[in-house]
mmCIF file of C-alpha atoms in Angstrom:
data_model
loop_
_atom_site.group_PDB
_atom_site.id
_atom_site.type_symbol
_atom_site.label_atom_id
_atom_site.label_comp_id
_atom_site.label_asym_id
_atom_site.label_seq_id
_atom_site.Cartn_x
_atom_site.Cartn_y
_atom_site.Cartn_z
ATOM 1 C CA MET A 1 -20.925 -50.770 -41.065
ATOM 2 C CA ALA A 2 -17.249 -50.081 -41.224
ATOM 3 C CA LYS A 3 -15.348 -52.863 -39.427
ATOM 4 C CA GLY A 4 -14.306 -50.822 -36.453
ATOM 5 C CA SER A 5 -17.706 -49.970 -36.047
ATOM 6 C CA VAL A 6 -18.692 -53.731 -35.774
ATOM 7 C CA LEU A 7 -15.795 -54.527 -33.475
ATOM 8 C CA ASN A 8 -16.727 -51.646 -30.959
ATOM 9 C CA ALA A 9 -20.435 -52.649 -31.067
ATOM 10 C CA ALA A 10 -19.393 -56.248 -30.187
ATOM 11 C CA ARG A 11 -16.855 -55.138 -27.609
ATOM 12 C CA ASP A 12 -19.644 -52.728 -25.891
ATOM 13 C CA ALA A 13 -22.108 -55.338 -25.905
ATOM 14 C CA ALA A 14 -19.740 -57.962 -24.162
ATOM 15 C CA LEU A 15 -18.721 -55.571 -21.874
ATOM 16 C CA LEU A 16 -22.305 -54.877 -21.012
ATOM 17 C CA LEU A 17 -23.027 -58.623 -20.522
ATOM 18 C CA LEU A 18 -20.230 -58.930 -18.143
ATOM 19 C CA ILE A 19 -21.109 -55.889 -15.943
ATOM 20 C CA ALA A 20 -24.840 -57.592 -15.649
ATOM 21 C CA MET A 21 -23.215 -60.673 -14.422
ATOM 22 C CA LEU A 22 -20.968 -58.773 -12.119
ATOM 23 C CA HIS A 23 -23.964 -56.784 -10.642
ATOM 24 C CA GLY A 24 -25.648 -59.902 -9.553
ATOM 25 C CA SER A 25 -22.906 -60.172 -6.904
ATOM 26 C CA GLN A 26 -22.090 -56.549 -6.156
ATOM 27 C CA SER A 27 -21.717 -55.570 -2.766
ATOM 28 C CA THR A 28 -22.305 -52.031 -1.895
ATOM 29 C CA ARG A 29 -21.612 -50.404 1.393
ATOM 30 C CA GLY A 30 -24.130 -49.032 3.717
ATOM 31 C CA SER A 31 -27.752 -48.184 2.380
ATOM 32 C CA SER A 32 -28.581 -45.578 -0.418
ATOM 33 C CA GLU A 33 -28.490 -42.956 2.389
ATOM 34 C CA PRO A 34 -24.787 -43.060 3.986
ATOM 35 C CA THR A 35 -24.533 -43.642 7.506
ATOM 36 C CA ALA A 36 -21.865 -42.663 10.230
ATOM 37 C CA ASP A 37 -20.441 -46.290 9.738
ATOM 38 C CA CYS A 38 -19.862 -45.522 5.891
ATOM 39 C CA ALA A 39 -17.631 -42.830 7.053
ATOM 40 C CA ALA A 40 -15.154 -45.079 8.568
ATOM 41 C CA ASP A 41 -13.002 -45.536 5.346
ATOM 42 C CA SER A 42 -9.657 -43.432 5.791
ATOM 43 C CA THR A 43 -8.163 -44.212 2.210
ATOM 44 C CA VAL A 44 -9.391 -44.073 -1.240
ATOM 45 C CA ASP A 45 -7.153 -44.734 -4.327
ATOM 46 C CA GLU A 46 -7.210 -41.591 -6.370
ATOM 47 C CA SER A 47 -4.870 -43.012 -9.022
ATOM 48 C CA ALA A 48 -7.879 -43.377 -11.580
ATOM 49 C CA LEU A 49 -8.307 -39.879 -11.343
ATOM 50 C CA ASN A 50 -4.957 -38.570 -11.643
ATOM 51 C CA GLY A 51 -3.554 -40.668 -14.581
ATOM 52 C CA GLY A 52 -1.951 -43.114 -11.651
ATOM 53 C CA GLU A 53 0.069 -40.439 -10.052
ATOM 54 C CA ASP A 54 -1.089 -40.145 -6.394
ATOM 55 C CA VAL A 55 -2.772 -42.016 -3.685
ATOM 56 C CA VAL A 56 -4.834 -39.479 -1.513
ATOM 57 C CA GLU A 57 -5.720 -40.157 2.171
ATOM 58 C CA VAL A 58 -9.358 -39.112 2.880
ATOM 59 C CA ALA A 59 -9.955 -37.612 6.097
ATOM 60 C CA THR A 60 -12.646 -39.553 8.352
ATOM 61 C CA VAL A 61 -15.861 -37.328 9.040
ATOM 62 C CA ASP A 62 -18.351 -38.024 11.705
ATOM 63 C CA THR A 63 -21.467 -37.422 9.609
ATOM 64 C CA THR A 64 -24.556 -38.935 7.930
ATOM 65 C CA ASN A 65 -23.695 -36.866 4.752
ATOM 66 C CA THR A 66 -20.609 -38.649 3.684
ATOM 67 C CA ARG A 67 -20.527 -40.301 0.319
ATOM 68 C CA GLN A 68 -20.439 -43.881 0.219
ATOM 69 C CA ARG A 69 -17.549 -46.140 -1.394
ATOM 70 C CA GLN A 70 -19.239 -48.861 -3.443
ATOM 71 C CA ASP A 71 -17.753 -51.843 -5.187
ATOM 72 C CA SER A 72 -16.525 -50.656 -8.651
ATOM 73 C CA SER A 73 -16.614 -54.145 -10.191
ATOM 74 C CA GLY A 74 -19.957 -53.491 -12.093
ATOM 75 C CA VAL A 75 -18.476 -50.307 -14.102
ATOM 76 C CA GLN A 76 -14.736 -50.639 -14.689
ATOM 77 C CA GLY A 77 -13.340 -50.995 -18.165
ATOM 78 C CA MET A 78 -17.036 -50.554 -19.874
ATOM 79 C CA GLY A 79 -16.043 -47.461 -21.671
ATOM 80 C CA ASN A 80 -18.806 -45.040 -21.778
ATOM 81 C CA GLY A 81 -21.789 -47.044 -20.372
ATOM 82 C CA GLY A 82 -22.907 -47.762 -23.713
ATOM 83 C CA TRP A 83 -23.660 -44.161 -24.696
ATOM 84 C CA ARG A 84 -22.383 -42.594 -27.924
ATOM 85 C CA ARG A 85 -19.087 -41.238 -27.764
ATOM 86 C CA PRO A 86 -18.280 -37.915 -29.774
ATOM 87 C CA SER A 87 -17.332 -37.227 -33.194
ATOM 88 C CA THR A 88 -13.825 -36.237 -33.936
ATOM 89 C CA GLU A 89 -15.342 -32.517 -34.818
ATOM 90 C CA HIS A 90 -17.205 -32.510 -31.229
ATOM 91 C CA LYS A 91 -14.152 -34.045 -29.480
ATOM 92 C CA ALA A 92 -12.113 -30.875 -30.244
ATOM 93 C CA LEU A 93 -14.421 -29.123 -28.029
ATOM 94 C CA ASP A 94 -13.184 -30.504 -24.989
ATOM 95 C CA THR A 95 -10.688 -28.762 -23.309
ATOM 96 C CA GLY A 96 -8.797 -31.593 -21.626
ATOM 97 C CA ALA A 97 -7.045 -30.971 -18.812
ATOM 98 C CA VAL A 98 -7.041 -27.303 -19.434
ATOM 99 C CA CYS A 99 -9.272 -25.900 -16.423
ATOM 100 C CA ASN A 100 -9.080 -22.469 -14.871
ATOM 101 C CA ILE A 101 -11.651 -23.298 -11.882
ATOM 102 C CA LYS A 102 -9.792 -24.209 -9.028
ATOM 103 C CA GLN A 103 -9.418 -28.131 -8.484
ATOM 104 C CA VAL A 104 -9.413 -29.997 -4.737
ATOM 105 C CA THR A 105 -9.415 -33.291 -3.454
ATOM 106 C CA LEU A 106 -12.122 -34.584 -1.523
ATOM 107 C CA THR A 107 -9.729 -34.594 1.794
ATOM 108 C CA THR A 108 -9.188 -30.348 1.130
ATOM 109 C CA TRP A 109 -12.964 -29.976 0.656
ATOM 110 C CA GLN A 110 -14.066 -31.635 3.863
ATOM 111 C CA ASP A 111 -11.402 -29.776 5.599
ATOM 112 C CA ARG A 112 -12.208 -26.301 4.545
ATOM 113 C CA HIS A 113 -15.957 -26.667 3.632
ATOM 114 C CA PHE A 114 -17.541 -29.661 5.509
ATOM 115 C CA THR A 115 -17.664 -29.459 9.055
ATOM 116 C CA PRO A 116 -19.893 -31.328 11.638
ATOM 117 C CA GLY A 117 -21.077 -27.663 12.752
ATOM 118 C CA GLY A 118 -22.251 -27.129 9.279
ATOM 119 C CA SER A 119 -20.933 -26.135 5.624
ATOM 120 C CA ILE A 120 -18.729 -23.108 4.750
ATOM 121 C CA GLU A 121 -19.661 -22.103 1.277
ATOM 122 C CA PRO A 122 -17.017 -21.185 -1.264
ATOM 123 C CA ASP A 123 -17.094 -17.640 -2.888
ATOM 124 C CA GLY A 124 -16.369 -19.198 -6.204
ATOM 125 C CA PRO A 125 -17.097 -22.483 -8.222
ATOM 126 C CA ILE A 126 -14.608 -25.316 -6.962
ATOM 127 C CA VAL A 127 -14.077 -28.642 -8.826
ATOM 128 C CA ILE A 128 -13.921 -31.329 -6.094
ATOM 129 C CA ARG A 129 -11.778 -34.363 -6.981
ATOM 130 C CA VAL A 130 -13.604 -37.694 -5.973
ATOM 131 C CA PRO A 131 -13.009 -41.543 -6.373
ATOM 132 C CA VAL A 132 -15.416 -42.612 -9.315
ATOM 133 C CA GLU A 133 -16.153 -45.798 -7.582
ATOM 134 C CA ASP A 134 -18.237 -43.654 -5.157
ATOM 135 C CA GLN A 135 -20.892 -43.855 -7.877
ATOM 136 C CA ALA A 136 -20.426 -47.350 -9.215
ATOM 137 C CA GLU A 137 -23.938 -48.392 -8.404
ATOM 138 C CA PHE A 138 -25.618 -45.542 -9.859
ATOM 139 C CA ARG A 139 -23.108 -45.319 -12.831
ATOM 140 C CA TYR A 140 -24.298 -48.861 -13.689
ATOM 141 C CA ILE A 141 -28.108 -48.212 -13.203
ATOM 142 C CA CYS A 142 -27.157 -45.044 -15.732
ATOM 143 C CA THR A 143 -25.427 -47.373 -18.372
ATOM 144 C CA ARG A 144 -27.813 -47.200 -21.510
ATOM 145 C CA ALA A 145 -29.212 -50.806 -21.429
ATOM 146 C CA GLU A 146 -29.861 -50.685 -17.761
ATOM 147 C CA LEU A 147 -31.792 -47.307 -17.983
ATOM 148 C CA LEU A 148 -33.922 -48.579 -20.779
ATOM 149 C CA ARG A 149 -34.408 -51.601 -19.156
ATOM 150 C CA ARG A 150 -35.823 -50.081 -15.828
ATOM 151 C CA PHE A 151 -37.301 -46.899 -17.093
ATOM 152 C CA GLY A 152 -37.663 -47.213 -20.667
ATOM 153 C CA HIS A 153 -41.448 -47.511 -20.483
ATOM 154 C CA LYS A 154 -41.587 -44.330 -17.899
ATOM 155 C CA ALA A 155 -42.631 -40.907 -19.115
ATOM 156 C CA VAL A 156 -40.074 -38.135 -18.984
ATOM 157 C CA THR A 157 -40.620 -34.163 -19.049
ATOM 158 C CA LEU A 158 -38.171 -32.710 -21.655
ATOM 159 C CA SER A 159 -37.227 -28.780 -21.809
ATOM 160 C CA SER A 160 -36.559 -26.484 -24.478
ATOM 161 C CA ALA A 161 -32.509 -26.169 -24.454
ATOM 162 C CA ASN A 162 -32.683 -22.200 -24.143
ATOM 163 C CA SER A 163 -32.037 -19.960 -21.206
ATOM 164 C CA HIS A 164 -35.460 -20.055 -19.995
ATOM 165 C CA SER A 165 -36.479 -23.545 -20.506
ATOM 166 C CA TYR A 166 -40.091 -22.481 -20.659
ATOM 167 C CA ASP A 167 -41.251 -24.958 -23.183
ATOM 168 C CA LYS A 168 -41.914 -28.641 -22.379
ATOM 169 C CA LEU A 169 -42.779 -31.871 -23.905
ATOM 170 C CA LYS A 170 -43.534 -35.105 -22.197
ATOM 171 C CA VAL A 171 -42.367 -38.526 -23.926
ATOM 172 C CA PRO A 172 -41.601 -42.007 -22.753
ATOM 173 C CA PHE A 173 -37.922 -42.160 -21.750
ATOM 174 C CA SER A 174 -37.172 -45.219 -24.523
ATOM 175 C CA GLU A 175 -38.521 -42.668 -27.293
ATOM 176 C CA TYR A 176 -36.152 -39.853 -26.203
ATOM 177 C CA VAL A 177 -33.160 -42.342 -26.236
ATOM 178 C CA TYR A 178 -34.034 -43.920 -29.605
ATOM 179 C CA THR A 179 -35.153 -40.980 -31.495
ATOM 180 C CA MET A 180 -34.217 -37.582 -30.136
ATOM 181 C CA ILE A 181 -30.350 -38.263 -28.484
ATOM 182 C CA GLU A 182 -28.649 -36.813 -31.618
ATOM 183 C CA PRO A 183 -25.315 -35.059 -32.013
ATOM 184 C CA MET A 184 -26.676 -31.431 -32.511
ATOM 185 C CA GLY A 185 -25.703 -29.305 -35.495
ATOM 186 C CA ILE A 186 -24.130 -25.659 -35.118
ATOM 187 C CA ARG A 187 -27.499 -24.106 -36.789
ATOM 188 C CA ALA A 188 -29.894 -25.884 -34.425
ATOM 189 C CA SER A 189 -32.368 -23.733 -32.381
ATOM 190 C CA ALA A 190 -32.214 -23.886 -28.783
ATOM 191 C CA LYS A 191 -35.725 -23.088 -28.325
ATOM 192 C CA GLU A 192 -36.796 -26.187 -30.455
ATOM 193 C CA THR A 193 -34.408 -28.439 -29.058
ATOM 194 C CA PHE A 194 -35.748 -30.524 -26.383
ATOM 195 C CA TYR A 195 -33.409 -31.798 -23.790
ATOM 196 C CA LEU A 196 -33.971 -34.332 -20.470
ATOM 197 C CA PHE A 197 -32.840 -32.065 -17.516
ATOM 198 C CA GLY A 198 -34.683 -31.162 -14.281
ATOM 199 C CA ASP A 199 -38.869 -31.582 -14.150
ATOM 200 C CA ASN A 200 -38.946 -35.294 -13.612
ATOM 201 C CA ASP A 201 -40.960 -37.036 -10.666
ATOM 202 C CA TYR A 202 -38.465 -39.448 -9.665
ATOM 203 C CA ASP A 203 -40.990 -41.136 -7.271
ATOM 204 C CA ASP A 204 -42.417 -42.598 -10.696
ATOM 205 C CA TRP A 205 -38.817 -44.109 -11.281
ATOM 206 C CA SER A 206 -38.599 -46.512 -8.570
ATOM 207 C CA ASN A 207 -36.611 -44.159 -6.057
ATOM 208 C CA PHE A 208 -34.295 -43.552 -8.653
ATOM 209 C CA THR A 209 -32.113 -40.856 -6.862
ATOM 210 C CA GLN A 210 -31.665 -42.479 -3.457
ATOM 211 C CA HIS A 211 -29.045 -44.811 -5.511
ATOM 212 C CA TYR A 212 -27.043 -41.742 -5.914
ATOM 213 C CA ALA A 213 -24.363 -40.836 -3.469
ATOM 214 C CA ARG A 214 -24.813 -37.155 -2.915
ATOM 215 C CA PRO A 215 -21.852 -34.876 -2.684
ATOM 216 C CA GLU A 216 -20.344 -33.840 0.978
ATOM 217 C CA TRP A 217 -22.598 -31.209 2.324
ATOM 218 C CA ASP A 218 -24.660 -30.122 5.517
ATOM 219 C CA TYR A 219 -28.091 -30.952 4.322
ATOM 220 C CA SER A 220 -29.716 -30.746 7.822
ATOM 221 C CA MET A 221 -30.995 -27.274 7.166
ATOM 222 C CA ARG A 222 -32.540 -27.939 3.605
ATOM 223 C CA ASP A 223 -33.386 -30.971 1.508
ATOM 224 C CA PRO A 224 -31.496 -30.946 -1.881
ATOM 225 C CA PHE A 225 -33.352 -31.268 -4.942
ATOM 226 C CA PHE A 226 -31.887 -33.568 -7.493
ATOM 227 C CA SER A 227 -31.733 -32.836 -11.475
ATOM 228 C CA PHE A 228 -31.095 -35.756 -13.583
ATOM 229 C CA GLY A 229 -30.106 -35.209 -17.274
ATOM 230 C CA VAL A 230 -29.072 -37.177 -20.468
ATOM 231 C CA GLY A 231 -28.018 -35.156 -23.275
ATOM 232 C CA GLY A 232 -26.487 -35.979 -26.708
ATOM 233 C CA SER A 233 -23.500 -34.827 -28.009
ATOM 234 C CA ALA A 234 -23.217 -30.808 -28.357
ATOM 235 C CA SER A 235 -26.329 -30.411 -26.608
ATOM 236 C CA GLY A 236 -26.498 -28.051 -23.471
ATOM 237 C CA VAL A 237 -28.107 -24.902 -22.160
ATOM 238 C CA PRO A 238 -26.875 -21.124 -22.934
ATOM 239 C CA PHE A 239 -25.907 -18.741 -19.890
ATOM 240 C CA HIS A 240 -28.613 -18.701 -17.243
ATOM 241 C CA THR A 241 -28.582 -18.384 -13.297
ATOM 242 C CA HIS A 242 -30.033 -20.334 -10.180
ATOM 243 C CA GLY A 243 -29.468 -21.149 -6.572
ATOM 244 C CA ALA A 244 -26.327 -23.055 -5.759
ATOM 245 C CA VAL A 245 -25.937 -26.490 -7.148
ATOM 246 C CA PHE A 246 -23.137 -29.642 -7.306
ATOM 247 C CA ALA A 247 -23.132 -30.874 -10.509
ATOM 248 C CA GLU A 248 -21.802 -34.351 -11.328
ATOM 249 C CA VAL A 249 -21.082 -36.266 -14.473
ATOM 250 C CA LEU A 250 -21.857 -39.921 -14.776
ATOM 251 C CA TRP A 251 -21.010 -40.850 -18.269
ATOM 252 C CA GLY A 252 -19.554 -38.416 -20.922
ATOM 253 C CA ARG A 253 -17.969 -35.030 -20.608
ATOM 254 C CA LYS A 254 -19.557 -31.583 -20.019
ATOM 255 C CA ARG A 255 -17.794 -28.192 -20.627
ATOM 256 C CA TRP A 256 -18.744 -25.564 -18.114
ATOM 257 C CA PHE A 257 -18.480 -21.840 -18.569
ATOM 258 C CA ALA A 258 -19.435 -19.254 -15.441
ATOM 259 C CA SER A 259 -18.734 -15.933 -14.638
ATOM 260 C CA ARG A 260 -19.707 -13.772 -11.536
ATOM 261 C CA PRO A 261 -23.183 -12.806 -10.918
ATOM 262 C CA ASP A 262 -22.257 -9.079 -11.764
ATOM 263 C CA THR A 263 -20.674 -9.970 -15.024
ATOM 264 C CA ARG A 264 -23.265 -10.988 -17.606
ATOM 265 C CA PRO A 265 -21.633 -12.760 -20.640
ATOM 266 C CA ALA A 266 -22.403 -11.540 -24.144
ATOM 267 C CA PHE A 267 -24.956 -14.360 -25.363
ATOM 268 C CA TRP A 268 -28.336 -14.835 -27.059
ATOM 269 C CA PRO A 269 -30.823 -16.871 -25.090
ATOM 270 C CA ASP A 270 -32.418 -18.800 -28.045
ATOM 271 C CA ASN A 271 -28.676 -19.500 -29.555
ATOM 272 C CA THR A 272 -27.245 -23.029 -28.560
ATOM 273 C CA SER A 273 -24.135 -23.302 -26.639
ATOM 274 C CA LEU A 274 -22.680 -25.003 -29.554
ATOM 275 C CA LEU A 275 -23.141 -21.930 -31.699
ATOM 276 C CA TRP A 276 -21.714 -19.401 -28.881
ATOM 277 C CA VAL A 277 -18.558 -21.458 -28.456
ATOM 278 C CA THR A 278 -17.955 -21.802 -32.018
ATOM 279 C CA GLU A 279 -18.832 -18.140 -33.187
ATOM 280 C CA VAL A 280 -18.825 -15.987 -29.918
ATOM 281 C CA LEU A 281 -16.150 -17.179 -27.578
ATOM 282 C CA PRO A 282 -13.375 -16.671 -30.132
ATOM 283 C CA THR A 283 -14.414 -13.246 -30.721
ATOM 284 C CA LEU A 284 -14.325 -12.135 -27.079
ATOM 285 C CA PRO A 285 -11.694 -9.608 -26.230
ATOM 286 C CA THR A 286 -10.668 -11.181 -23.256
ATOM 287 C CA ARG A 287 -11.580 -14.214 -20.866
ATOM 288 C CA ASP A 288 -10.032 -13.137 -17.581
ATOM 289 C CA SER A 289 -13.822 -13.270 -16.067
ATOM 290 C CA LEU A 290 -14.904 -16.595 -17.689
ATOM 291 C CA TYR A 291 -14.313 -19.690 -16.114
ATOM 292 C CA ASP A 292 -13.854 -22.579 -18.439
ATOM 293 C CA CYS A 293 -13.680 -26.258 -17.309
ATOM 294 C CA THR A 294 -14.655 -29.812 -18.980
ATOM 295 C CA LEU A 295 -15.732 -32.027 -16.298
ATOM 296 C CA GLY A 296 -15.887 -36.038 -16.698
ATOM 297 C CA PRO A 297 -16.449 -38.881 -14.214
ATOM 298 C CA GLY A 298 -14.727 -38.235 -10.857
ATOM 299 C CA MET A 299 -15.085 -34.271 -10.879
ATOM 300 C CA VAL A 300 -17.913 -32.732 -8.825
ATOM 301 C CA LEU A 301 -18.507 -29.048 -9.719
ATOM 302 C CA TYR A 302 -19.515 -26.710 -6.972
ATOM 303 C CA LEU A 303 -21.365 -23.370 -8.297
ATOM 304 C CA PRO A 304 -22.366 -20.766 -6.070
ATOM 305 C CA ALA A 305 -25.912 -18.776 -6.291
ATOM 306 C CA GLN A 306 -26.664 -16.717 -8.985
ATOM 307 C CA TRP A 307 -23.383 -17.270 -10.943
ATOM 308 C CA TRP A 308 -23.930 -17.078 -14.747
ATOM 309 C CA HIS A 309 -23.236 -20.256 -16.559
ATOM 310 C CA ALA A 310 -23.477 -22.335 -19.833
ATOM 311 C CA THR A 311 -23.227 -26.157 -20.421
ATOM 312 C CA LEU A 312 -22.063 -28.110 -23.491
ATOM 313 C CA ASN A 313 -22.115 -31.732 -23.453
ATOM 314 C CA ILE A 314 -19.334 -33.572 -25.290
ATOM 315 C CA GLY A 315 -20.542 -37.035 -26.694
ATOM 316 C CA ASP A 316 -23.930 -38.449 -24.973
ATOM 317 C CA THR A 317 -23.529 -37.283 -21.497
ATOM 318 C CA LEU A 318 -25.254 -38.184 -18.354
ATOM 319 C CA PHE A 319 -25.507 -35.925 -15.208
ATOM 320 C CA MET A 320 -26.773 -35.194 -11.880
ATOM 321 C CA SER A 321 -27.259 -31.831 -10.526
ATOM 322 C CA THR A 322 -27.997 -31.252 -6.713
ATOM 323 C CA PHE A 323 -29.698 -27.885 -5.801
ATOM 324 C CA LEU A 324 -28.983 -26.378 -2.436
#
């Protein structure tokens, strides 16, 4: 093992030990279901999201669905939660700050799309910039060591990583993490690649999703459906459609491509997203109708119903989707 790898492994182990010690005294505000009391916070420091540039005031919203703020002492400074970072080759797939999807602060989202009388659905995708500490407790649970400790023996259902995701495979979560999360190669078959997203019985995961601070939305008319996922670098799903969804990255990075329901992208359902990005995307005559953005922690994507979209994970990536 190279000297740098040894040092990195030692650093990660020390950080995870520190996190576990801090988590024992970690305090969270309110229960896992946010309350009106949780909404009383009026300011958050968003400097961590914007490179230390701005402090944004968050509007007070009198609602039971407000994202709760949680003590971030358990996750600050820990790197990628013990999950594998991307190789140099895969890191080059990250668009960085280049993103042609409209981005708004949490305050703007609340003012324009979230009211006590009901939510106002946007007509296109929007990225909401949120404080990373909103998900401090859940991100701690989603560190590699903690997920394995709590749920390694639990069975998970994997789906084939093609557009239709028809094929399923059930394995222990630990087996998936130890033997199946590997960086993908460009010639891998999407149909024969199995990936953790969706089809899971979270009741068997000790109320796992109740620790997730769900996005700001009026849920009084319909309960959300949560889809938790873990994918290796360069995994993802080719273009497909479904109902409206919020998508949030907890660890790692995820690149999103989207186009309007009436503009079907050129793709083949059984080809991987990596192959599409590498061989098809550069040949498109125009990208005017294609939305392209890479999300990391502190960014929540709202995607309207029936929009075409594809995803590409950059490094090991953990994420939560909230279907409306």
